[in-house]
Amino acid sequence: MKPQSSAKANVNKPVASSTPNRTAPSSRDAKSANAEQAPRRRKVQLTAREAALNVLTGVEENAAYSNLLLNRTLQQAELSPADAGLATELVYGTIARQATLDYFLNQFIKSEVKRLNPWVRSLARMSLYQIRYLDRIPAHAAVNEAVEIAKKRGHQGIASMINGVLRSILREGDNLSIPEDLPTAERIALQHSHPQWLVERWMTQYGEETAEAVCVANNQPPKVSIRVNTLRADRDELMRELEQEGHIVTASPLSASGIIVESGGNMANDHLYRDGRFSIQDESSMLVAEALSAEPGMSVLDCCAAPGGKTAHIAEKMGNKGRIVANDLHEHKQRLIVEQAERLGLTCIESSVGDAMALNQQFEPASFDRVLLDAPCSGFGVIRRKPDLRWAKTPDDAAAIARLQRQMLSSVAELVKPGGLLVYSTCTIEREENQRAVAEFLRDHAEFIAEPFEVPALEQQPQVGGAGVQILPNQFGSDGFYIARLRRRG
Protein backbone atom coordinates (compact mmCIF):
# COMPACT_ATOMS: atom_id res chain seq x y z
CA MET A 1 0.00 0.00 0.00
CA LYS A 2 1.39 3.38 -0.96
CA PRO A 3 1.05 6.47 1.19
CA GLN A 4 -2.06 8.50 0.47
CA SER A 5 -1.61 11.08 -2.23
CA SER A 6 -1.87 14.80 -1.71
CA ALA A 7 -5.38 16.08 -1.01
CA LYS A 8 -4.95 19.25 -3.05
CA ALA A 9 -7.65 18.28 -5.49
CA ASN A 10 -10.20 18.28 -2.67
CA VAL A 11 -8.80 21.23 -0.79
CA ASN A 12 -12.13 23.01 -0.49
CA LYS A 13 -14.35 20.01 0.03
CA PRO A 14 -15.20 19.24 3.65
CA VAL A 15 -15.07 15.65 4.78
CA ALA A 16 -18.64 14.60 5.55
CA SER A 17 -19.63 12.00 8.06
CA SER A 18 -22.86 10.12 7.47
CA THR A 19 -23.11 9.42 11.18
CA PRO A 20 -21.07 10.23 14.24
CA ASN A 21 -18.36 7.59 13.98
CA ARG A 22 -16.18 8.15 16.98
CA THR A 23 -16.59 5.88 19.95
CA ALA A 24 -17.64 7.32 23.27
CA PRO A 25 -15.15 6.75 26.11
CA SER A 26 -15.66 3.37 27.71
CA SER A 27 -17.15 3.24 31.16
CA ARG A 28 -17.80 0.12 33.19
CA ASP A 29 -19.65 2.22 35.74
CA ALA A 30 -21.90 4.31 33.54
CA LYS A 31 -24.28 4.61 36.46
CA SER A 32 -22.90 5.17 39.91
CA ALA A 33 -24.14 2.83 42.58
CA ASN A 34 -24.67 5.84 44.80
CA ALA A 35 -27.17 7.24 42.33
CA GLU A 36 -29.59 4.42 43.02
CA GLN A 37 -29.19 4.90 46.76
CA ALA A 38 -29.88 8.63 46.61
CA PRO A 39 -33.01 9.10 44.44
CA ARG A 40 -33.68 12.56 45.87
CA ARG A 41 -30.48 13.93 44.41
CA ARG A 42 -31.33 16.03 41.36
CA LYS A 43 -29.36 15.31 38.23
CA VAL A 44 -28.63 17.99 35.69
CA GLN A 45 -30.41 17.13 32.46
CA LEU A 46 -28.23 17.87 29.47
CA THR A 47 -28.66 17.42 25.76
CA ALA A 48 -25.82 15.92 23.73
CA ARG A 49 -24.82 19.39 22.54
CA GLU A 50 -24.88 20.86 26.04
CA ALA A 51 -22.71 18.03 27.33
CA ALA A 52 -20.25 18.52 24.47
CA LEU A 53 -20.18 22.27 25.09
CA ASN A 54 -19.33 21.74 28.76
CA VAL A 55 -16.38 19.55 27.79
CA LEU A 56 -15.11 21.93 25.12
CA THR A 57 -15.36 24.86 27.51
CA GLY A 58 -13.49 22.92 30.19
CA VAL A 59 -10.72 22.16 27.73
CA GLU A 60 -10.54 25.85 26.76
CA GLU A 61 -10.67 27.33 30.25
CA ASN A 62 -8.77 24.79 32.31
CA ALA A 63 -6.59 22.96 29.76
CA ALA A 64 -8.43 19.80 30.84
CA TYR A 65 -7.77 16.51 29.07
CA SER A 66 -10.68 16.11 26.68
CA ASN A 67 -10.98 12.33 27.03
CA LEU A 68 -11.09 12.38 30.84
CA LEU A 69 -13.50 15.30 31.03
CA LEU A 70 -15.73 13.78 28.35
CA ASN A 71 -15.87 10.45 30.14
CA ARG A 72 -16.85 12.11 33.42
CA THR A 73 -19.42 14.34 31.73
CA LEU A 74 -21.10 11.44 29.93
CA GLN A 75 -21.37 9.44 33.13
CA GLN A 76 -23.00 12.35 34.95
CA ALA A 77 -25.35 13.24 32.09
CA GLU A 78 -26.48 9.64 31.54
CA LEU A 79 -27.18 10.22 27.86
CA SER A 80 -28.56 7.55 25.57
CA PRO A 81 -25.93 5.67 23.52
CA ALA A 82 -26.86 7.68 20.43
CA ASP A 83 -26.59 11.01 22.23
CA ALA A 84 -23.35 9.95 23.91
CA GLY A 85 -22.00 9.15 20.45
CA LEU A 86 -23.06 12.56 19.15
CA ALA A 87 -21.48 14.35 22.11
CA THR A 88 -18.26 12.41 21.58
CA GLU A 89 -18.18 13.27 17.89
CA LEU A 90 -18.80 16.95 18.63
CA VAL A 91 -16.02 17.14 21.20
CA TYR A 92 -13.30 15.36 19.27
CA GLY A 93 -14.34 16.71 15.88
CA THR A 94 -14.52 20.32 17.06
CA ILE A 95 -11.09 20.09 18.69
CA ALA A 96 -9.57 18.41 15.66
CA ARG A 97 -10.97 20.95 13.18
CA GLN A 98 -10.37 23.99 15.38
CA ALA A 99 -8.01 25.89 13.06
CA THR A 100 -10.29 25.47 10.05
CA LEU A 101 -13.37 26.46 12.03
CA ASP A 102 -11.67 29.56 13.42
CA TYR A 103 -10.53 30.58 9.95
CA PHE A 104 -14.12 30.66 8.71
CA LEU A 105 -15.64 32.13 11.87
CA ASN A 106 -13.17 35.01 11.85
CA GLN A 107 -14.64 36.15 8.55
CA PHE A 108 -17.96 36.84 10.30
CA ILE A 109 -16.94 37.82 13.84
CA LYS A 110 -15.52 41.33 14.05
CA SER A 111 -13.69 40.80 17.31
CA GLU A 112 -12.29 37.43 16.15
CA VAL A 113 -13.01 34.09 17.77
CA LYS A 114 -10.14 34.25 20.25
CA ARG A 115 -11.68 37.29 21.98
CA LEU A 116 -14.99 35.62 22.70
CA ASN A 117 -15.92 34.21 26.08
CA PRO A 118 -14.64 30.57 26.13
CA TRP A 119 -18.11 29.02 26.17
CA VAL A 120 -19.32 31.28 23.36
CA ARG A 121 -16.21 30.45 21.35
CA SER A 122 -16.77 26.74 21.92
CA LEU A 123 -20.44 27.03 20.97
CA ALA A 124 -19.61 28.80 17.71
CA ARG A 125 -16.99 26.23 16.79
CA MET A 126 -19.15 23.26 17.70
CA SER A 127 -22.11 24.57 15.72
CA LEU A 128 -20.03 25.26 12.62
CA TYR A 129 -18.49 21.80 12.92
CA GLN A 130 -21.96 20.26 12.66
CA ILE A 131 -22.87 22.41 9.67
CA ARG A 132 -19.68 21.72 7.78
CA TYR A 133 -18.74 18.15 8.69
CA LEU A 134 -21.82 16.20 9.80
CA ASP A 135 -24.17 15.68 6.88
CA ARG A 136 -26.78 13.78 8.92
CA ILE A 137 -27.52 16.83 11.05
CA PRO A 138 -29.68 19.44 9.25
CA ALA A 139 -28.04 22.86 9.26
CA HIS A 140 -31.16 24.56 10.60
CA ALA A 141 -31.25 22.14 13.54
CA ALA A 142 -27.65 22.96 14.44
CA VAL A 143 -28.38 26.69 14.26
CA ASN A 144 -31.59 26.50 16.28
CA GLU A 145 -30.00 24.38 18.97
CA ALA A 146 -27.06 26.79 19.21
CA VAL A 147 -29.39 29.75 19.62
CA GLU A 148 -31.36 27.99 22.36
CA ILE A 149 -28.16 27.09 24.22
CA ALA A 150 -26.95 30.69 23.92
CA LYS A 151 -30.22 31.99 25.40
CA LYS A 152 -30.13 29.45 28.21
CA ARG A 153 -26.50 29.97 29.12
CA GLY A 154 -26.10 33.63 28.26
CA HIS A 155 -28.57 36.24 27.02
CA GLN A 156 -30.44 37.39 23.93
CA GLY A 157 -27.49 39.43 22.66
CA ILE A 158 -25.23 36.38 22.49
CA ALA A 159 -28.02 34.35 20.93
CA SER A 160 -28.50 36.98 18.23
CA MET A 161 -24.79 37.09 17.49
CA ILE A 162 -24.54 33.28 17.20
CA ASN A 163 -27.65 33.20 15.01
CA GLY A 164 -26.35 35.95 12.73
CA VAL A 165 -22.88 34.39 12.31
CA LEU A 166 -24.16 30.89 11.55
CA ARG A 167 -26.86 32.04 9.13
CA SER A 168 -24.32 34.23 7.31
CA ILE A 169 -22.11 31.18 6.93
CA LEU A 170 -25.04 29.16 5.59
CA ARG A 171 -25.73 31.83 2.96
CA GLU A 172 -22.13 31.61 1.77
CA GLY A 173 -22.47 27.87 1.16
CA ASP A 174 -19.77 26.47 -1.10
CA ASN A 175 -18.22 29.91 -1.53
CA LEU A 176 -16.73 29.50 1.93
CA SER A 177 -13.43 27.79 1.21
CA ILE A 178 -9.70 27.74 1.91
CA PRO A 179 -7.85 29.67 -0.83
CA GLU A 180 -5.82 27.35 -3.03
CA ASP A 181 -3.08 29.90 -3.69
CA LEU A 182 -1.84 30.07 -0.10
CA PRO A 183 1.73 28.97 0.67
CA THR A 184 1.75 25.18 0.90
CA ALA A 185 2.33 24.84 4.64
CA GLU A 186 -0.33 27.45 5.45
CA ARG A 187 -2.86 25.80 3.13
CA ILE A 188 -2.29 22.35 4.63
CA ALA A 189 -2.45 23.75 8.17
CA LEU A 190 -5.77 25.50 7.52
CA GLN A 191 -7.38 22.82 5.40
CA HIS A 192 -6.51 19.95 7.74
CA SER A 193 -6.38 21.91 10.99
CA HIS A 194 -2.84 21.46 12.29
CA PRO A 195 -0.38 24.00 13.72
CA GLN A 196 1.59 25.44 10.83
CA TRP A 197 4.91 24.86 12.59
CA LEU A 198 4.11 21.16 12.81
CA VAL A 199 3.16 20.96 9.13
CA GLU A 200 6.41 22.69 8.20
CA ARG A 201 8.34 20.25 10.36
CA TRP A 202 6.76 17.23 8.69
CA MET A 203 7.27 18.71 5.23
CA THR A 204 10.98 19.00 6.01
CA GLN A 205 11.14 15.45 7.33
CA TYR A 206 8.87 13.62 4.91
CA GLY A 207 8.07 15.90 1.99
CA GLU A 208 4.90 17.83 1.08
CA GLU A 209 2.80 14.92 -0.15
CA THR A 210 3.42 12.67 2.85
CA ALA A 211 3.05 15.54 5.32
CA GLU A 212 -0.39 16.32 3.93
CA ALA A 213 -1.37 12.64 3.91
CA VAL A 214 -0.43 12.40 7.60
CA CYS A 215 -2.58 15.44 8.39
CA VAL A 216 -5.52 13.93 6.51
CA ALA A 217 -5.11 10.65 8.39
CA ASN A 218 -4.98 12.44 11.74
CA ASN A 219 -8.53 13.71 11.20
CA GLN A 220 -9.98 10.27 10.54
CA PRO A 221 -11.57 8.29 13.39
CA PRO A 222 -9.27 5.60 14.80
CA LYS A 223 -9.97 2.01 13.91
CA VAL A 224 -10.95 -0.50 16.55
CA SER A 225 -8.27 -3.18 16.66
CA ILE A 226 -7.88 -6.08 19.05
CA ARG A 227 -5.14 -8.62 19.76
CA VAL A 228 -5.98 -12.27 20.24
CA ASN A 229 -4.69 -13.91 23.43
CA THR A 230 -2.89 -16.80 21.74
CA LEU A 231 -2.82 -18.73 25.02
CA ARG A 232 -6.61 -19.09 24.77
CA ALA A 233 -7.41 -18.97 21.04
CA ASP A 234 -5.91 -18.49 17.62
CA ARG A 235 -6.84 -15.57 15.38
CA ASP A 236 -9.09 -17.50 13.00
CA GLU A 237 -10.99 -19.05 15.87
CA LEU A 238 -11.56 -15.70 17.59
CA MET A 239 -12.67 -14.11 14.32
CA ARG A 240 -15.29 -16.83 13.86
CA GLU A 241 -16.56 -16.27 17.39
CA LEU A 242 -16.81 -12.52 16.85
CA GLU A 243 -18.64 -13.01 13.56
CA GLN A 244 -21.13 -15.29 15.29
CA GLU A 245 -21.82 -12.43 17.69
CA GLY A 246 -22.59 -10.16 14.73
CA HIS A 247 -19.29 -8.29 14.49
CA ILE A 248 -17.73 -7.49 11.14
CA VAL A 249 -14.03 -8.32 11.41
CA THR A 250 -10.94 -8.55 9.20
CA ALA A 251 -7.43 -9.78 9.85
CA SER A 252 -4.86 -7.07 10.51
CA PRO A 253 -2.39 -6.64 7.65
CA LEU A 254 0.26 -5.47 10.12
CA SER A 255 0.19 -7.97 12.99
CA ALA A 256 -0.39 -11.71 12.91
CA SER A 257 -2.23 -11.36 16.23
CA GLY A 258 -4.37 -8.40 15.21
CA ILE A 259 -8.01 -8.17 14.20
CA ILE A 260 -9.84 -5.09 12.90
CA VAL A 261 -13.38 -4.78 14.22
CA GLU A 262 -15.39 -2.76 11.71
CA SER A 263 -18.62 -2.82 13.68
CA GLY A 264 -19.64 -3.83 17.14
CA GLY A 265 -19.45 -0.92 19.58
CA ASN A 266 -17.30 -0.83 22.67
CA MET A 267 -15.27 -4.05 22.65
CA ALA A 268 -14.44 -3.72 26.36
CA ASN A 269 -18.08 -4.66 27.01
CA ASP A 270 -17.81 -7.91 25.05
CA HIS A 271 -17.87 -11.10 27.14
CA LEU A 272 -14.92 -12.43 25.13
CA TYR A 273 -12.87 -9.47 26.36
CA ARG A 274 -13.90 -10.09 29.94
CA ASP A 275 -13.01 -13.76 29.50
CA GLY A 276 -9.49 -12.79 28.46
CA ARG A 277 -9.78 -13.93 24.86
CA PHE A 278 -8.45 -10.66 23.48
CA SER A 279 -7.02 -7.26 24.35
CA ILE A 280 -7.72 -3.89 22.78
CA GLN A 281 -4.53 -2.56 21.20
CA ASP A 282 -3.49 -0.59 18.13
CA GLU A 283 -1.98 -2.62 15.29
CA SER A 284 1.29 -0.69 15.20
CA SER A 285 1.77 -1.19 18.92
CA MET A 286 1.45 -4.95 18.47
CA LEU A 287 4.70 -5.00 16.50
CA VAL A 288 6.72 -4.08 19.58
CA ALA A 289 6.41 -7.53 21.15
CA GLU A 290 7.19 -9.06 17.76
CA ALA A 291 10.43 -7.09 17.59
CA LEU A 292 11.39 -8.09 21.14
CA SER A 293 11.30 -11.81 20.19
CA ALA A 294 11.11 -12.96 23.81
CA GLU A 295 11.11 -16.74 24.23
CA PRO A 296 9.70 -18.97 26.97
CA GLY A 297 11.87 -18.96 30.08
CA MET A 298 13.58 -15.65 29.38
CA SER A 299 13.88 -12.70 31.78
CA VAL A 300 12.35 -9.50 30.41
CA LEU A 301 12.22 -5.91 31.68
CA ASP A 302 9.47 -3.57 30.43
CA CYS A 303 10.74 -0.20 31.65
CA CYS A 304 7.63 1.96 31.12
CA ALA A 305 4.91 -0.66 31.14
CA ALA A 306 1.55 0.92 32.08
CA PRO A 307 -1.19 0.25 31.19
CA GLY A 308 0.30 -3.14 30.36
CA GLY A 309 -0.82 -3.97 26.84
CA LYS A 310 2.65 -4.62 25.47
CA THR A 311 3.66 -6.43 28.66
CA ALA A 312 0.75 -8.82 28.27
CA HIS A 313 1.55 -9.42 24.61
CA ILE A 314 5.14 -10.29 25.52
CA ALA A 315 3.90 -12.73 28.18
CA GLU A 316 1.56 -14.39 25.69
CA LYS A 317 4.38 -14.83 23.18
CA MET A 318 6.52 -16.36 25.94
CA GLY A 319 3.77 -18.89 26.64
CA ASN A 320 3.45 -17.42 30.15
CA LYS A 321 6.80 -19.04 31.00
CA GLY A 322 9.65 -16.96 32.34
CA ARG A 323 9.86 -13.68 34.20
CA ILE A 324 8.65 -10.26 33.14
CA VAL A 325 9.24 -7.21 35.33
CA ALA A 326 6.66 -4.55 34.41
CA ASN A 327 7.91 -1.23 35.74
CA ASP A 328 6.21 2.16 35.73
CA LEU A 329 6.92 5.48 37.36
CA HIS A 330 3.41 5.91 38.76
CA GLU A 331 2.25 3.62 41.55
CA HIS A 332 -1.46 4.09 40.75
CA LYS A 333 -0.90 2.72 37.25
CA GLN A 334 0.39 -0.58 38.59
CA ARG A 335 -3.18 -1.68 39.16
CA LEU A 336 -3.84 -1.40 35.42
CA ILE A 337 -0.99 -3.80 34.69
CA VAL A 338 -2.15 -6.25 37.36
CA GLU A 339 -5.74 -6.15 36.07
CA GLN A 340 -4.57 -6.88 32.52
CA ALA A 341 -2.54 -9.88 33.69
CA GLU A 342 -5.38 -11.26 35.81
CA ARG A 343 -7.95 -10.92 33.02
CA LEU A 344 -5.68 -12.68 30.54
CA GLY A 345 -4.56 -15.41 32.94
CA LEU A 346 -0.90 -14.36 32.93
CA THR A 347 1.18 -15.29 35.96
CA CYS A 348 4.72 -14.54 34.80
CA ILE A 349 4.35 -10.75 35.21
CA GLU A 350 5.55 -8.98 38.34
CA SER A 351 5.04 -5.26 38.84
CA SER A 352 7.61 -2.70 39.88
CA VAL A 353 7.32 0.99 40.69
CA GLY A 354 10.20 3.33 39.95
CA ASP A 355 11.93 5.77 37.67
CA ALA A 356 13.21 4.05 34.54
CA MET A 357 16.38 6.10 34.88
CA ALA A 358 17.11 4.38 38.20
CA LEU A 359 16.46 0.78 37.11
CA ASN A 360 20.19 0.24 36.61
CA GLN A 361 20.54 0.78 40.37
CA GLN A 362 17.68 -1.56 41.23
CA PHE A 363 18.82 -4.51 39.11
CA GLU A 364 22.21 -6.11 38.50
CA PRO A 365 24.00 -5.18 35.25
CA ALA A 366 23.36 -7.53 32.32
CA SER A 367 20.53 -9.30 34.16
CA PHE A 368 17.82 -9.40 31.44
CA ASP A 369 17.62 -11.27 28.15
CA ARG A 370 15.28 -8.63 26.78
CA VAL A 371 14.68 -5.00 27.70
CA LEU A 372 11.85 -2.90 26.27
CA LEU A 373 11.94 0.89 26.52
CA ASP A 374 8.62 2.17 25.26
CA ALA A 375 9.74 5.70 25.92
CA PRO A 376 7.78 8.83 26.86
CA CYS A 377 7.42 10.89 23.70
CA SER A 378 5.66 13.83 22.04
CA GLY A 379 2.85 11.50 20.92
CA PHE A 380 2.58 12.92 17.40
CA GLY A 381 1.73 9.45 16.09
CA VAL A 382 -1.55 9.26 18.03
CA ILE A 383 -3.11 12.63 17.19
CA ARG A 384 -6.20 10.93 15.72
CA ARG A 385 -6.84 9.44 19.18
CA LYS A 386 -5.92 12.60 21.09
CA PRO A 387 -6.91 15.54 18.86
CA ASP A 388 -6.10 18.19 21.47
CA LEU A 389 -2.50 17.01 21.56
CA ARG A 390 -1.70 18.92 18.36
CA TRP A 391 -2.58 22.21 20.06
CA ALA A 392 -0.87 21.42 23.37
CA LYS A 393 2.66 20.88 22.05
CA THR A 394 5.31 23.44 21.09
CA PRO A 395 8.34 23.20 18.77
CA ASP A 396 10.60 22.84 21.81
CA ASP A 397 8.79 19.81 23.21
CA ALA A 398 10.28 17.24 20.84
CA ALA A 399 13.83 18.44 21.54
CA ALA A 400 13.27 18.39 25.30
CA ILE A 401 11.78 14.91 25.35
CA ALA A 402 14.49 13.63 22.99
CA ARG A 403 17.17 14.52 25.55
CA LEU A 404 15.33 12.47 28.18
CA GLN A 405 14.92 9.56 25.78
CA ARG A 406 18.67 9.44 25.08
CA GLN A 407 19.43 9.40 28.80
CA MET A 408 16.91 6.61 29.39
CA LEU A 409 18.32 4.52 26.55
CA SER A 410 21.85 4.78 27.90
CA SER A 411 20.70 3.94 31.41
CA VAL A 412 18.65 0.82 30.69
CA ALA A 413 21.14 -0.51 28.14
CA GLU A 414 23.36 -1.62 31.01
CA LEU A 415 20.74 -4.18 32.01
CA VAL A 416 20.84 -6.15 28.75
CA LYS A 417 22.78 -9.41 28.76
CA PRO A 418 25.50 -9.94 26.14
CA GLY A 419 23.70 -11.32 23.11
CA GLY A 420 20.40 -9.93 24.38
CA LEU A 421 18.03 -7.42 22.78
CA LEU A 422 17.06 -3.86 23.64
CA VAL A 423 13.92 -2.62 21.86
CA TYR A 424 13.24 1.11 21.73
CA SER A 425 9.77 2.30 20.70
CA THR A 426 7.72 5.49 20.63
CA CYS A 427 4.26 6.53 19.43
CA THR A 428 5.59 9.54 17.54
CA ILE A 429 6.81 10.25 14.01
CA GLU A 430 9.44 12.81 15.05
CA ARG A 431 12.90 11.97 13.75
CA GLU A 432 14.49 13.86 16.62
CA GLU A 433 12.95 11.35 19.02
CA ASN A 434 13.32 8.29 16.82
CA GLN A 435 16.00 7.90 14.17
CA ARG A 436 18.34 10.50 15.64
CA ALA A 437 17.95 9.22 19.20
CA VAL A 438 18.89 5.70 18.12
CA ALA A 439 21.70 6.89 15.84
CA GLU A 440 23.29 8.81 18.72
CA PHE A 441 22.88 5.84 21.05
CA LEU A 442 24.64 3.52 18.58
CA ARG A 443 27.40 6.08 18.08
CA ASP A 444 28.07 6.19 21.82
CA HIS A 445 27.53 2.48 22.56
CA ALA A 446 29.71 0.37 20.29
CA GLU A 447 28.62 -2.75 22.17
CA PHE A 448 25.21 -2.50 20.47
CA ILE A 449 24.30 -2.95 16.80
CA ALA A 450 21.01 -2.38 14.99
CA GLU A 451 19.27 -5.59 13.99
CA PRO A 452 16.52 -5.59 11.36
CA PHE A 453 13.27 -7.43 11.98
CA GLU A 454 10.72 -8.51 9.43
CA VAL A 455 7.35 -6.82 9.02
CA PRO A 456 5.95 -8.26 5.77
CA ALA A 457 3.32 -5.51 5.40
CA LEU A 458 6.05 -2.88 5.34
CA GLU A 459 8.07 -4.43 2.52
CA GLN A 460 6.29 -2.28 -0.09
CA GLN A 461 6.46 0.88 2.02
CA PRO A 462 9.23 3.46 1.65
CA GLN A 463 11.26 3.09 4.84
CA VAL A 464 12.53 6.16 6.66
CA GLY A 465 13.21 4.46 9.97
CA GLY A 466 17.01 4.58 9.91
CA ALA A 467 18.05 1.83 12.31
CA GLY A 468 14.42 0.98 13.00
CA VAL A 469 10.96 0.86 11.46
CA GLN A 470 8.82 4.00 11.17
CA ILE A 471 5.10 3.53 10.61
CA LEU A 472 3.15 6.64 9.59
CA PRO A 473 -0.55 7.19 10.38
CA ASN A 474 -1.48 7.39 6.71
CA GLN A 475 -0.01 4.04 5.72
CA PHE A 476 -2.36 1.57 7.44
CA GLY A 477 -4.77 3.76 9.36
CA SER A 478 -2.97 2.72 12.54
CA ASP A 479 -0.99 4.80 15.02
CA GLY A 480 2.29 6.37 14.02
CA PHE A 481 4.97 4.25 15.67
CA TYR A 482 8.75 3.81 15.70
CA ILE A 483 10.46 0.57 16.69
CA ALA A 484 14.20 -0.13 16.75
CA ARG A 485 15.76 -3.47 17.72
CA LEU A 486 19.29 -3.25 19.14
CA ARG A 487 21.43 -6.32 19.82
CA ARG A 488 24.15 -6.31 22.47
CA ARG A 489 27.25 -8.01 21.15
CA GLY A 490 27.97 -11.34 22.78
GROMACS .gro file of C-alpha atoms in nm, residues 22 56 59-60 63-66 91-103 125 133 185-199 202 215 218-219 378-380 382-384 386-395 397:
model
   59
   22ARG     CA    1  -1.618   0.815   1.698
   56LEU     CA    2  -1.511   2.193   2.512
   59VAL     CA    3  -1.072   2.216   2.773
   60GLU     CA    4  -1.054   2.585   2.676
   63ALA     CA    5  -0.659   2.296   2.976
   64ALA     CA    6  -0.843   1.980   3.084
   65TYR     CA    7  -0.777   1.651   2.907
   66SER     CA    8  -1.068   1.611   2.668
   91VAL     CA    9  -1.602   1.714   2.120
   92TYR     CA   10  -1.330   1.536   1.927
   93GLY     CA   11  -1.434   1.671   1.588
   94THR     CA   12  -1.452   2.032   1.706
   95ILE     CA   13  -1.109   2.009   1.869
   96ALA     CA   14  -0.957   1.841   1.566
   97ARG     CA   15  -1.097   2.095   1.318
   98GLN     CA   16  -1.037   2.399   1.538
   99ALA     CA   17  -0.801   2.589   1.306
  100THR     CA   18  -1.029   2.547   1.005
  101LEU     CA   19  -1.337   2.646   1.203
  102ASP     CA   20  -1.167   2.956   1.342
  103TYR     CA   21  -1.053   3.058   0.995
  125ARG     CA   22  -1.699   2.623   1.679
  133TYR     CA   23  -1.874   1.815   0.869
  185ALA     CA   24   0.233   2.484   0.464
  186GLU     CA   25  -0.033   2.745   0.545
  187ARG     CA   26  -0.286   2.580   0.313
  188ILE     CA   27  -0.229   2.235   0.463
  189ALA     CA   28  -0.245   2.375   0.817
  190LEU     CA   29  -0.577   2.550   0.752
  191GLN     CA   30  -0.738   2.282   0.540
  192HIS     CA   31  -0.651   1.995   0.774
  193SER     CA   32  -0.638   2.191   1.099
  194HIS     CA   33  -0.284   2.146   1.229
  195PRO     CA   34  -0.038   2.400   1.372
  196GLN     CA   35   0.159   2.544   1.083
  197TRP     CA   36   0.491   2.486   1.259
  198LEU     CA   37   0.411   2.116   1.281
  199VAL     CA   38   0.316   2.096   0.913
  202TRP     CA   39   0.676   1.723   0.869
  215CYS     CA   40  -0.258   1.544   0.839
  218ASN     CA   41  -0.498   1.244   1.174
  219ASN     CA   42  -0.853   1.371   1.120
  378SER     CA   43   0.566   1.383   2.204
  379GLY     CA   44   0.285   1.150   2.092
  380PHE     CA   45   0.258   1.292   1.740
  382VAL     CA   46  -0.155   0.926   1.803
  383ILE     CA   47  -0.311   1.263   1.719
  384ARG     CA   48  -0.620   1.093   1.572
  386LYS     CA   49  -0.592   1.260   2.109
  387PRO     CA   50  -0.691   1.554   1.886
  388ASP     CA   51  -0.610   1.819   2.147
  389LEU     CA   52  -0.250   1.701   2.156
  390ARG     CA   53  -0.170   1.892   1.836
  391TRP     CA   54  -0.258   2.221   2.006
  392ALA     CA   55  -0.087   2.142   2.337
  393LYS     CA   56   0.266   2.088   2.205
  394THR     CA   57   0.531   2.344   2.109
  395PRO     CA   58   0.834   2.320   1.877
  397ASP     CA   59   0.879   1.981   2.321
   0.00000   0.00000   0.00000
